[in-house]
Amino acid sequence: MAEIVRPIPEITPELKPFFEASRNGQLVVQKCDGCGALRFPPRRLCPNCLSRAASWTPVSGEGEVYSFIIMHRVYHPAFASQVPYAVATIKLKEGAKMLSNVIGIDPHQIRCGMPVKVSFEKLNDEVTLPMFRPAGG
Ligand SMILES: [Zn+2]
């Protein structure tokens, strides 16, 4: 019987610093060296000031649910035991928005504006993904 393997995000050169930081339990986003705007995913050009200079900067991992959808359908057999699950855009406290998952809660209890905190979920030795859990209290 074929082993079911959960699809793992590809570590592109642009995202390498992001995954390295995640493995070490640190959430980072790209910061424009021109105007200081934070962004994720990384881009070549700052949409704000068009600067090409950027670096990675650590953020707190605190934020809130900006928008979300609940996946009920099994699009990949590796996720069969996980439906329904939530795919959410998280608005980080520092301002950048990040597409991720909200875990540790019944997806139907998720609300926009709900405070969440990053939780690093190890998928394998190479990939640890930052996901988000409801912030306590
Ligand atoms: Zn900029």
XYZ file of N, CA and C and ligand atoms in Angstrom:
412
model
N 0.836 -1.197 0.000
C 0.000 0.000 0.000
C 0.872 1.249 0.000
N 0.525 2.174 -0.833
C 1.322 3.398 -0.933
C 1.178 4.227 0.337
N 2.278 4.766 0.745
C 2.258 5.612 1.932
C 1.697 6.981 1.576
N 0.854 7.463 2.428
C 0.288 8.788 2.179
C 1.182 9.839 2.832
N 1.665 10.722 2.012
C 2.563 11.749 2.513
C 1.890 13.111 2.386
N 1.889 13.803 3.478
C 1.312 15.130 3.468
C 2.138 16.038 2.556
N 1.483 16.807 1.685
C 2.256 17.704 0.829
C 3.018 18.727 1.674
N 4.271 18.870 1.386
C 5.145 19.768 2.143
C 5.452 20.975 1.263
N 5.363 22.162 1.834
C 5.658 23.341 1.017
C 7.089 23.285 0.493
N 7.285 23.769 -0.698
C 8.606 23.778 -1.300
C 9.440 24.911 -0.699
N 10.680 24.594 -0.343
C 11.560 25.624 0.203
C 12.271 26.297 -0.963
N 11.712 27.401 -1.421
C 12.329 28.152 -2.513
C 13.471 28.991 -1.934
N 14.421 29.418 -2.793
C 15.516 30.273 -2.290
C 14.985 31.512 -1.576
N 13.890 32.077 -2.078
C 13.338 33.283 -1.461
C 12.834 33.000 -0.047
N 12.326 31.778 0.155
C 11.709 31.456 1.445
C 12.664 30.752 2.412
N 13.894 30.496 1.972
C 14.833 29.750 2.811
C 15.041 30.393 4.191
N 15.283 31.708 4.258
C 15.461 32.325 5.591
C 14.225 32.178 6.475
N 13.047 32.196 5.852
C 11.794 32.046 6.586
C 11.712 30.662 7.227
N 12.029 29.616 6.444
C 11.946 28.255 6.975
C 13.049 27.984 7.994
N 14.219 28.573 7.766
C 15.300 28.409 8.748
C 14.898 28.997 10.093
N 14.302 30.170 10.052
C 13.862 30.819 11.289
C 12.771 29.993 11.961
N 11.827 29.472 11.163
C 10.735 28.662 11.713
C 11.271 27.434 12.436
N 12.282 26.813 11.829
C 12.890 25.632 12.464
C 13.457 25.974 13.826
N 13.894 27.226 13.976
C 14.453 27.673 15.249
C 13.411 28.354 16.130
N 12.148 28.219 15.755
C 11.088 28.767 16.599
C 10.961 30.274 16.541
N 11.324 30.845 15.400
C 11.245 32.298 15.264
C 10.448 32.654 14.009
N 9.459 33.502 14.176
C 8.682 33.953 13.022
C 9.327 35.208 12.447
N 9.598 35.193 11.151
C 10.183 36.367 10.499
C 9.342 36.771 9.289
N 9.364 38.020 8.962
C 8.747 38.524 7.731
C 9.777 39.412 7.034
N 9.492 39.729 5.789
C 10.405 40.585 5.049
C 10.141 42.048 5.398
N 11.238 42.790 5.526
C 11.126 44.206 5.847
C 11.818 45.016 4.768
N 11.116 46.021 4.258
C 11.699 46.893 3.252
C 12.760 47.769 3.911
N 13.970 47.773 3.319
C 15.039 48.605 3.869
C 14.847 50.073 3.488
N 13.957 50.307 2.526
C 13.701 51.681 2.104
C 12.741 52.399 3.039
N 11.547 51.822 3.234
C 10.506 52.521 4.002
C 10.136 51.794 5.290
N 10.675 50.602 5.484
C 10.408 49.892 6.726
C 9.128 49.072 6.729
N 8.385 49.061 5.605
C 7.134 48.301 5.541
C 7.417 46.799 5.639
N 6.550 46.085 6.371
C 6.688 44.640 6.504
C 5.819 43.959 5.469
N 6.275 42.829 4.954
C 5.466 42.102 3.978
C 5.754 40.609 4.027
N 4.748 39.842 3.621
C 4.868 38.400 3.476
C 3.758 37.938 2.544
N 4.030 37.045 1.585
C 5.331 36.445 1.266
C 6.320 37.465 0.699
N 7.631 37.060 0.643
C 8.647 37.981 0.153
C 8.423 38.388 -1.302
N 8.764 39.618 -1.592
C 8.680 40.109 -2.970
C 9.970 40.819 -3.315
N 10.218 40.938 -4.622
C 11.412 41.615 -5.106
C 11.344 43.116 -4.884
N 10.132 43.658 -5.070
C 9.941 45.108 -5.003
C 8.996 45.450 -3.859
N 9.288 46.537 -3.161
C 8.359 46.998 -2.143
C 7.149 47.637 -2.835
N 5.937 47.153 -2.543
C 4.745 47.732 -3.187
C 4.495 49.162 -2.716
N 5.144 49.548 -1.635
C 4.937 50.866 -1.037
C 5.870 51.921 -1.635
N 7.177 51.600 -1.698
C 8.150 52.608 -2.154
C 8.990 52.122 -3.337
N 8.736 50.892 -3.807
C 9.419 50.300 -4.962
C 10.907 50.011 -4.724
N 11.345 50.072 -3.496
C 12.732 49.719 -3.180
C 12.946 48.219 -3.390
N 14.152 47.852 -3.847
C 14.493 46.442 -3.996
C 15.242 45.912 -2.781
N 15.621 46.800 -1.889
C 16.401 46.383 -0.724
C 15.464 45.891 0.374
N 15.734 44.681 0.874
C 14.880 44.126 1.925
C 15.686 43.186 2.793
N 15.256 42.998 4.013
C 15.885 42.038 4.911
C 14.784 41.328 5.691
N 15.166 40.290 6.430
C 14.196 39.554 7.243
C 14.249 40.065 8.665
N 13.090 40.222 9.255
C 13.059 40.745 10.608
C 12.127 39.890 11.472
N 12.521 39.604 12.715
C 11.656 38.815 13.589
C 10.421 39.600 14.033
N 9.310 38.908 14.163
C 8.087 39.515 14.693
C 7.603 38.687 15.885
N 6.653 39.239 16.607
C 6.237 38.638 17.876
C 5.494 37.308 17.721
N 4.839 37.124 16.569
C 4.014 35.931 16.397
C 2.607 36.119 16.935
N 2.326 37.327 17.421
C 0.975 37.632 17.885
C 0.209 38.338 16.770
N -1.084 38.059 16.728
C -1.883 38.696 15.700
C -3.345 38.375 15.884
N -4.114 38.578 14.812
C -5.530 38.252 14.876
C -5.978 37.665 13.542
N -7.093 36.925 13.595
C -7.653 36.346 12.384
C -8.240 37.479 11.549
N -7.706 37.636 10.341
C -8.172 38.704 9.456
C -9.322 38.184 8.590
N -9.150 36.985 8.055
C -10.211 36.320 7.308
C -9.900 34.830 7.314
N -10.899 34.006 7.052
C -10.635 32.563 7.055
C -11.685 31.820 6.243
N -11.310 30.633 5.822
C -12.268 29.716 5.211
C -12.102 28.370 5.891
N -13.178 27.601 5.906
C -13.126 26.267 6.502
C -13.181 25.249 5.374
N -12.167 24.388 5.347
C -12.095 23.360 4.317
C -12.822 22.105 4.812
N -13.846 21.696 4.080
C -14.596 20.499 4.454
C -14.254 19.339 3.542
N -13.783 19.652 2.358
C -13.545 18.635 1.363
C -12.111 18.135 1.452
N -11.906 16.879 1.202
C -10.560 16.324 1.239
C -9.935 16.486 -0.140
N -9.012 17.426 -0.261
C -8.343 17.672 -1.533
C -7.094 16.823 -1.677
N -6.624 16.307 -0.551
C -5.438 15.447 -0.583
C -5.639 14.384 0.504
N -5.369 13.093 0.187
C -5.655 12.020 1.155
C -4.967 12.225 2.500
N -3.825 12.935 2.504
C -3.105 13.126 3.765
C -3.877 14.024 4.731
N -4.851 14.761 4.199
C -5.610 15.667 5.049
C -6.943 15.062 5.487
N -7.183 13.797 5.085
C -8.499 13.184 5.308
C -8.918 13.226 6.774
N -7.947 12.985 7.668
C -8.303 12.941 9.083
C -8.411 14.339 9.672
N -8.092 15.346 8.873
C -8.012 16.690 9.435
C -9.181 17.588 9.063
N -10.033 17.175 8.136
C -11.166 18.026 7.786
C -12.191 17.975 8.918
N -12.931 19.032 9.209
C -12.683 20.343 8.608
C -11.494 21.036 9.257
N -10.773 21.828 8.463
C -9.686 22.621 9.024
C -9.770 24.032 8.463
N -9.103 24.949 9.133
C -9.235 26.351 8.774
C -7.980 26.884 8.102
N -8.176 27.543 6.979
C -7.107 28.281 6.316
C -7.417 29.751 6.538
N -6.465 30.460 7.149
C -6.763 31.824 7.559
C -5.676 32.801 7.151
N -6.099 34.028 6.914
C -5.133 35.114 6.787
C -4.997 35.729 8.168
N -3.767 35.732 8.675
C -3.495 36.283 9.998
C -2.893 37.666 9.841
N -3.503 38.636 10.498
C -2.914 39.970 10.509
C -2.007 40.061 11.728
N -0.704 40.117 11.460
C 0.257 40.162 12.562
C 0.193 41.513 13.260
N 0.537 41.503 14.550
C 0.511 42.713 15.353
C 1.328 43.817 14.679
N 2.423 43.405 14.024
C 3.321 44.370 13.393
C 2.771 44.877 12.059
N 1.692 44.269 11.556
C 1.041 44.802 10.365
C 0.983 43.883 9.160
N 2.006 43.032 8.970
C 2.015 42.166 7.790
C 0.928 41.100 7.905
N 0.439 40.624 6.770
C -0.564 39.561 6.757
C 0.061 38.285 6.220
N -0.353 37.160 6.796
C 0.257 35.876 6.482
C -0.814 34.802 6.339
N -0.743 34.035 5.251
C -1.682 32.929 5.062
C -1.185 31.726 5.859
N -2.050 31.151 6.677
C -1.628 30.044 7.525
C -2.835 29.199 7.916
N -2.672 28.370 8.941
C -3.764 27.569 9.485
C -4.009 27.984 10.922
N -5.281 27.915 11.334
C -5.607 28.094 12.743
C -5.919 26.713 13.286
N -5.182 26.308 14.335
C -5.323 24.968 14.895
C -5.648 25.072 16.382
N -5.974 23.928 16.966
C -6.236 23.912 18.400
C -7.590 24.469 18.769
N -8.502 24.514 17.805
C -9.844 25.042 18.049
C -10.783 24.431 17.000
N -12.032 24.216 17.374
C -13.040 23.808 16.403
C -13.137 24.930 15.360
N -12.881 24.610 14.088
C -12.874 25.669 13.057
C -14.125 26.545 13.072
N -15.261 25.960 13.493
C -16.499 26.744 13.492
C -16.550 27.777 14.611
N -15.590 27.688 15.539
C -15.515 28.668 16.631
C -14.641 29.867 16.253
N -13.971 29.761 15.116
C -13.068 30.836 14.710
C -13.876 32.060 14.284
N -13.428 33.224 14.712
C -14.074 34.481 14.338
C -13.028 35.455 13.820
N -13.443 36.331 12.903
C -12.540 37.388 12.465
C -12.251 38.301 13.659
N -11.016 38.709 13.784
C -10.622 39.580 14.892
C -10.164 38.811 16.112
N -10.302 37.478 16.074
C -9.901 36.650 17.207
C -8.380 36.703 17.394
N -7.909 36.974 18.642
C -6.465 37.005 18.862
C -5.843 35.608 18.777
N -4.721 35.518 18.091
C -4.034 34.240 17.932
C -2.539 34.443 18.161
N -1.877 33.299 18.383
C -0.432 33.333 18.609
C 0.201 32.227 17.792
N 1.396 32.478 17.306
C 2.051 31.499 16.444
C 2.373 30.215 17.210
N 2.307 29.093 16.509
C 2.640 27.786 17.057
C 3.420 27.048 15.969
N 4.646 26.640 16.280
C 5.486 26.028 15.256
C 5.227 24.533 15.180
N 4.747 24.083 14.022
C 4.378 22.681 13.820
C 5.408 22.015 12.915
N 6.114 21.054 13.489
C 7.166 20.360 12.740
C 6.553 19.306 11.820
N 6.756 19.454 10.503
C 6.233 18.488 9.545
C 7.253 17.392 9.260
N 8.516 17.782 9.189
C 9.615 16.818 9.049
C 10.901 17.521 9.487
N 12.050 16.874 9.268
C 13.302 17.465 9.750
C 13.623 18.789 9.062
N 13.105 18.955 7.847
C 13.425 20.149 7.079
C 12.417 21.267 7.305
N 11.146 20.887 7.419
C 10.091 21.886 7.380
C 9.317 21.971 8.696
N 9.358 23.139 9.283
C 8.504 23.480 10.402
C 7.647 24.646 9.938
N 6.332 24.500 10.070
C 5.434 25.561 9.600
C 4.875 26.357 10.755
N 4.917 27.692 10.636
C 4.233 28.485 11.634
C 2.724 28.436 11.404
N 1.995 27.906 12.391
C 0.542 27.946 12.366
C 0.102 28.787 13.546
N -1.201 28.968 13.699
C -1.659 29.861 14.766
C -2.718 29.193 15.623
N -2.635 29.440 16.914
C -3.601 28.938 17.894
C -4.254 30.123 18.578
N -5.467 29.915 19.109
C -6.101 31.006 19.847
C -5.197 31.458 20.990
N -5.076 32.765 21.152
C -4.280 33.292 22.260
C -5.066 33.106 23.538
N -4.411 32.600 24.576
C -5.092 32.263 25.825
C -5.850 33.427 26.428
N -7.054 33.167 26.949
C -7.846 34.173 27.610
C -8.424 35.171 26.656
Zn 9.374 50.221 0.938
